[in-house]
Coordinates of C-alpha atoms in Angstrom, one line a residue:
M19 CA 0.0 0.0 0.0
S20 CA 1.5 3.3 -1.0
Y21 CA 0.9 6.8 0.4
K22 CA -2.2 8.5 -1.0
V23 CA -2.6 11.5 1.3
L24 CA 0.2 14.0 1.5
L25 CA 0.1 16.6 4.3
F26 CA 2.5 19.4 3.4
D27 CA 3.8 22.1 5.7
L28 CA 3.9 25.4 3.9
D29 CA 6.6 27.8 5.3
D30 CA 10.2 26.8 4.3
T31 CA 8.8 23.5 2.9
L32 CA 6.9 24.8 -0.2
L33 CA 7.2 28.5 0.1
D34 CA 10.4 30.3 1.1
F35 CA 9.2 32.1 4.3
S36 CA 12.7 33.3 5.3
A37 CA 13.2 35.2 2.0
N38 CA 9.6 36.6 2.2
E39 CA 10.1 37.6 5.9
I40 CA 13.2 39.6 5.3
D41 CA 11.8 41.4 2.3
S42 CA 8.5 42.2 4.1
L43 CA 10.3 43.5 7.2
N44 CA 12.6 45.6 5.2
K45 CA 9.7 47.3 3.4
L46 CA 7.8 47.7 6.7
F47 CA 10.6 49.4 8.6
Q48 CA 11.4 51.6 5.6
L49 CA 7.7 52.6 5.5
H50 CA 8.1 54.0 9.0
G51 CA 11.4 55.7 8.3
Y52 CA 13.8 53.1 9.8
T53 CA 16.7 51.4 8.2
F54 CA 16.3 47.7 8.5
S55 CA 19.7 46.4 9.6
D56 CA 21.0 43.1 10.8
E57 CA 21.0 44.4 14.3
L58 CA 17.3 45.4 14.1
F59 CA 16.4 42.0 12.7
Q60 CA 18.1 40.3 15.6
V61 CA 16.1 42.3 18.1
Y62 CA 12.8 41.5 16.2
N63 CA 13.8 37.9 15.7
S64 CA 14.4 37.4 19.5
V65 CA 11.1 39.0 20.4
N66 CA 9.2 37.1 17.8
K67 CA 10.6 33.7 18.6
Q68 CA 9.9 34.1 22.3
L69 CA 6.3 35.2 21.6
W70 CA 5.7 32.2 19.3
A71 CA 7.3 29.8 21.9
D72 CA 4.9 31.2 24.5
Y73 CA 2.0 30.7 22.2
E74 CA 3.0 27.1 21.3
N75 CA 3.3 26.4 25.0
G76 CA -0.2 27.7 25.7
N77 CA 0.9 30.7 27.7
I78 CA -0.5 33.4 25.5
V79 CA -3.1 33.6 22.7
L80 CA -2.3 34.2 19.0
D81 CA -3.4 37.8 19.0
D82 CA -0.8 38.5 21.7
V83 CA 1.9 37.3 19.4
L84 CA 0.8 39.3 16.4
N85 CA -0.3 42.5 18.0
S86 CA 2.7 43.0 20.3
R87 CA 5.8 41.7 18.5
F88 CA 6.5 45.0 16.7
S89 CA 5.6 47.2 19.7
E90 CA 7.9 45.1 21.9
T91 CA 10.7 45.2 19.4
M92 CA 10.6 49.0 19.1
L93 CA 10.2 49.4 22.8
R94 CA 13.6 47.7 23.2
L95 CA 15.0 50.4 21.0
G96 CA 13.3 53.1 23.1
K97 CA 10.5 53.8 20.6
V98 CA 6.7 53.6 21.2
V99 CA 4.7 52.4 18.2
D100 CA 1.2 51.1 17.4
G101 CA 1.8 47.3 17.3
V102 CA -1.6 46.6 15.8
E103 CA -1.0 49.0 12.9
W104 CA 2.5 47.7 12.2
E105 CA 1.2 44.1 12.3
N106 CA -1.6 44.9 9.8
Q107 CA 0.9 46.5 7.4
Y108 CA 3.3 43.6 7.8
R109 CA 0.6 41.1 7.2
E110 CA -0.3 42.8 3.9
L111 CA 3.3 42.8 2.8
L112 CA 3.8 39.2 3.9
G113 CA 0.7 38.1 2.0
N114 CA 2.3 39.4 -1.2
G115 CA 5.3 37.2 -0.9
C116 CA 5.2 33.9 -2.7
Q117 CA 8.8 32.8 -3.3
H118 CA 8.9 29.0 -4.0
M119 CA 11.3 26.6 -2.4
E120 CA 13.3 24.8 -5.1
G121 CA 11.1 22.2 -6.9
A122 CA 7.9 23.1 -5.1
L123 CA 5.8 23.9 -8.2
E124 CA 6.9 20.9 -10.2
V125 CA 6.6 18.5 -7.3
C126 CA 3.1 19.7 -6.3
Q127 CA 1.9 19.7 -9.9
S128 CA 3.2 16.1 -10.5
L129 CA 2.1 14.5 -7.2
S130 CA -1.4 16.1 -7.3
V131 CA -2.2 13.8 -10.3
S132 CA -1.7 10.6 -8.3
H133 CA -2.2 11.8 -4.7
R134 CA -4.4 13.9 -2.5
L135 CA -2.6 17.0 -1.3
F136 CA -3.3 19.1 1.8
V137 CA -1.6 22.0 3.5
I138 CA -1.0 21.9 7.3
T139 CA 0.4 25.2 8.7
N140 CA 0.7 27.2 11.9
G141 CA 0.3 30.4 9.9
I142 CA -2.5 32.9 9.6
T143 CA -5.5 31.8 7.5
Q144 CA -5.9 34.8 5.2
T145 CA -2.2 35.3 4.7
Q146 CA -1.4 31.7 3.9
I147 CA -4.3 31.3 1.4
K148 CA -3.3 34.5 -0.3
R149 CA 0.3 33.4 -0.6
L150 CA -0.7 30.0 -1.9
K151 CA -2.9 31.6 -4.6
Q152 CA -0.3 34.0 -5.7
S153 CA 2.4 31.3 -5.8
G154 CA 0.3 29.2 -8.2
L155 CA 0.2 26.3 -5.8
Y156 CA -3.3 26.7 -4.5
E157 CA -5.0 24.7 -7.2
F158 CA -3.1 21.5 -6.3
F159 CA -4.5 21.2 -2.8
E160 CA -7.7 19.7 -1.7
D161 CA -7.9 21.7 1.5
I162 CA -5.8 23.9 3.8
F163 CA -5.6 23.4 7.5
D164 CA -4.2 26.2 9.6
S165 CA -3.8 26.7 13.3
Q166 CA -5.7 29.9 13.5
S167 CA -8.9 28.3 12.1
I168 CA -8.5 25.1 14.1
G169 CA -7.6 26.7 17.4
F170 CA -4.6 24.4 18.0
Q171 CA -1.2 24.4 16.5
K172 CA 1.3 21.8 15.4
P173 CA 2.6 19.5 16.9
S174 CA -0.5 19.0 19.2
K175 CA -2.6 15.9 18.9
E176 CA -5.6 18.2 18.7
F177 CA -4.4 19.9 15.5
F178 CA -3.7 16.6 13.8
G179 CA -6.9 15.0 15.2
Y180 CA -8.8 17.8 13.6
V181 CA -7.0 17.3 10.3
M182 CA -7.6 13.5 10.2
S183 CA -11.3 13.9 11.1
H184 CA -11.9 16.5 8.3
I185 CA -10.3 14.5 5.5
K186 CA -12.8 12.3 3.8
D187 CA -11.9 8.6 3.8
F188 CA -8.7 9.3 5.8
N189 CA -6.6 6.2 6.4
I190 CA -3.6 6.9 8.7
K191 CA -1.6 4.1 7.0
E192 CA -1.9 5.9 3.7
A193 CA -0.9 9.4 5.0
L194 CA 2.5 11.1 5.0
I195 CA 3.4 14.4 6.7
I196 CA 6.1 16.4 4.9
G197 CA 7.8 19.4 6.5
D198 CA 11.0 21.1 7.5
S199 CA 10.5 21.3 11.2
L200 CA 11.4 18.5 13.6
N201 CA 9.6 20.2 16.5
T202 CA 6.3 20.8 14.7
D203 CA 5.9 18.7 11.6
I204 CA 7.8 15.6 12.6
K205 CA 6.9 15.6 16.3
G206 CA 3.3 16.1 15.3
G207 CA 3.5 12.9 13.2
L208 CA 5.0 11.0 16.0
L209 CA 2.3 12.1 18.4
S210 CA -0.5 11.3 16.0
G211 CA 0.9 8.1 14.5
I212 CA 1.3 9.4 11.0
D213 CA 4.5 8.6 8.9
T214 CA 6.7 11.6 8.3
C215 CA 9.3 13.0 5.9
W216 CA 11.7 15.5 7.1
I217 CA 13.0 18.0 4.5
N218 CA 16.4 18.6 6.0
K219 CA 17.6 21.1 3.3
K220 CA 20.0 22.8 5.8
L221 CA 21.6 19.5 6.8
Q222 CA 20.7 20.0 10.5
K223 CA 21.8 17.5 13.1
C224 CA 19.3 14.7 13.6
S225 CA 17.5 14.4 16.9
A226 CA 17.6 11.3 19.0
E227 CA 14.2 12.1 20.5
I228 CA 12.4 13.0 17.3
Q229 CA 12.9 10.4 14.6
S230 CA 11.4 10.9 11.1
T231 CA 10.2 8.0 9.0
Y232 CA 12.2 9.4 6.1
T233 CA 14.7 12.2 5.8
V234 CA 15.5 14.0 2.5
T235 CA 17.4 17.1 1.5
S236 CA 15.1 18.2 -1.4
L237 CA 11.5 18.1 -2.5
V238 CA 12.2 16.1 -5.6
E239 CA 13.3 13.1 -3.5
L240 CA 9.6 12.8 -2.5
Y241 CA 8.9 11.1 -5.8
N242 CA 10.4 7.8 -4.7
I243 CA 9.0 7.9 -1.2
C244 CA 5.4 8.7 -2.2
T245 CA 5.2 5.7 -4.4
L246 CA 6.7 3.2 -2.0
V247 CA 4.8 0.0 -1.3
K248 CA 4.8 -0.5 2.4

């Protein structure tokens, strides 16, 4: 029995979020009269990562992440800004970014002929859908599951339980999670009993605690895995 349902992470798996993030932040800070430097990015990145970690650990809600990350960043620099306004502007800029990861269009187009494709993302509903449509990938996916709509984020059992219960004729033995993050995608697969494929493009060190069913370094390697007879 081969895999029939492919659950794709979006950011840094199919779309290059890192490139989009830098471009959008640069435009945002320029809009407000600031030069976007490496130092400024490090401050923002530190604040943003901590807020997302607090959210994933259940300590704060999603709105706290989005509406305070820019105000907290600028506060560290001695500036008071409207965090909600900055977030709305950033969200608009981010939604216009649709840079592909290498091979994403070809792989999705090809596998969608023989497989059922779905997106699983911790991103924001409106932003992720907009990016998918602008990237040309949207048409290849049967549905999009995002943490904002579901109310839980990867890697929680609740997130994947929702996904499994909302895919018609879902068979856990025929499903494969594909993503770049050990802590969200691969761990989520382990918690929910779904096979996983780790896209380890950056050649990160493997984890003894979080073991993926498969590990590849590029999307094109999925062709062999997705047709395996198990």
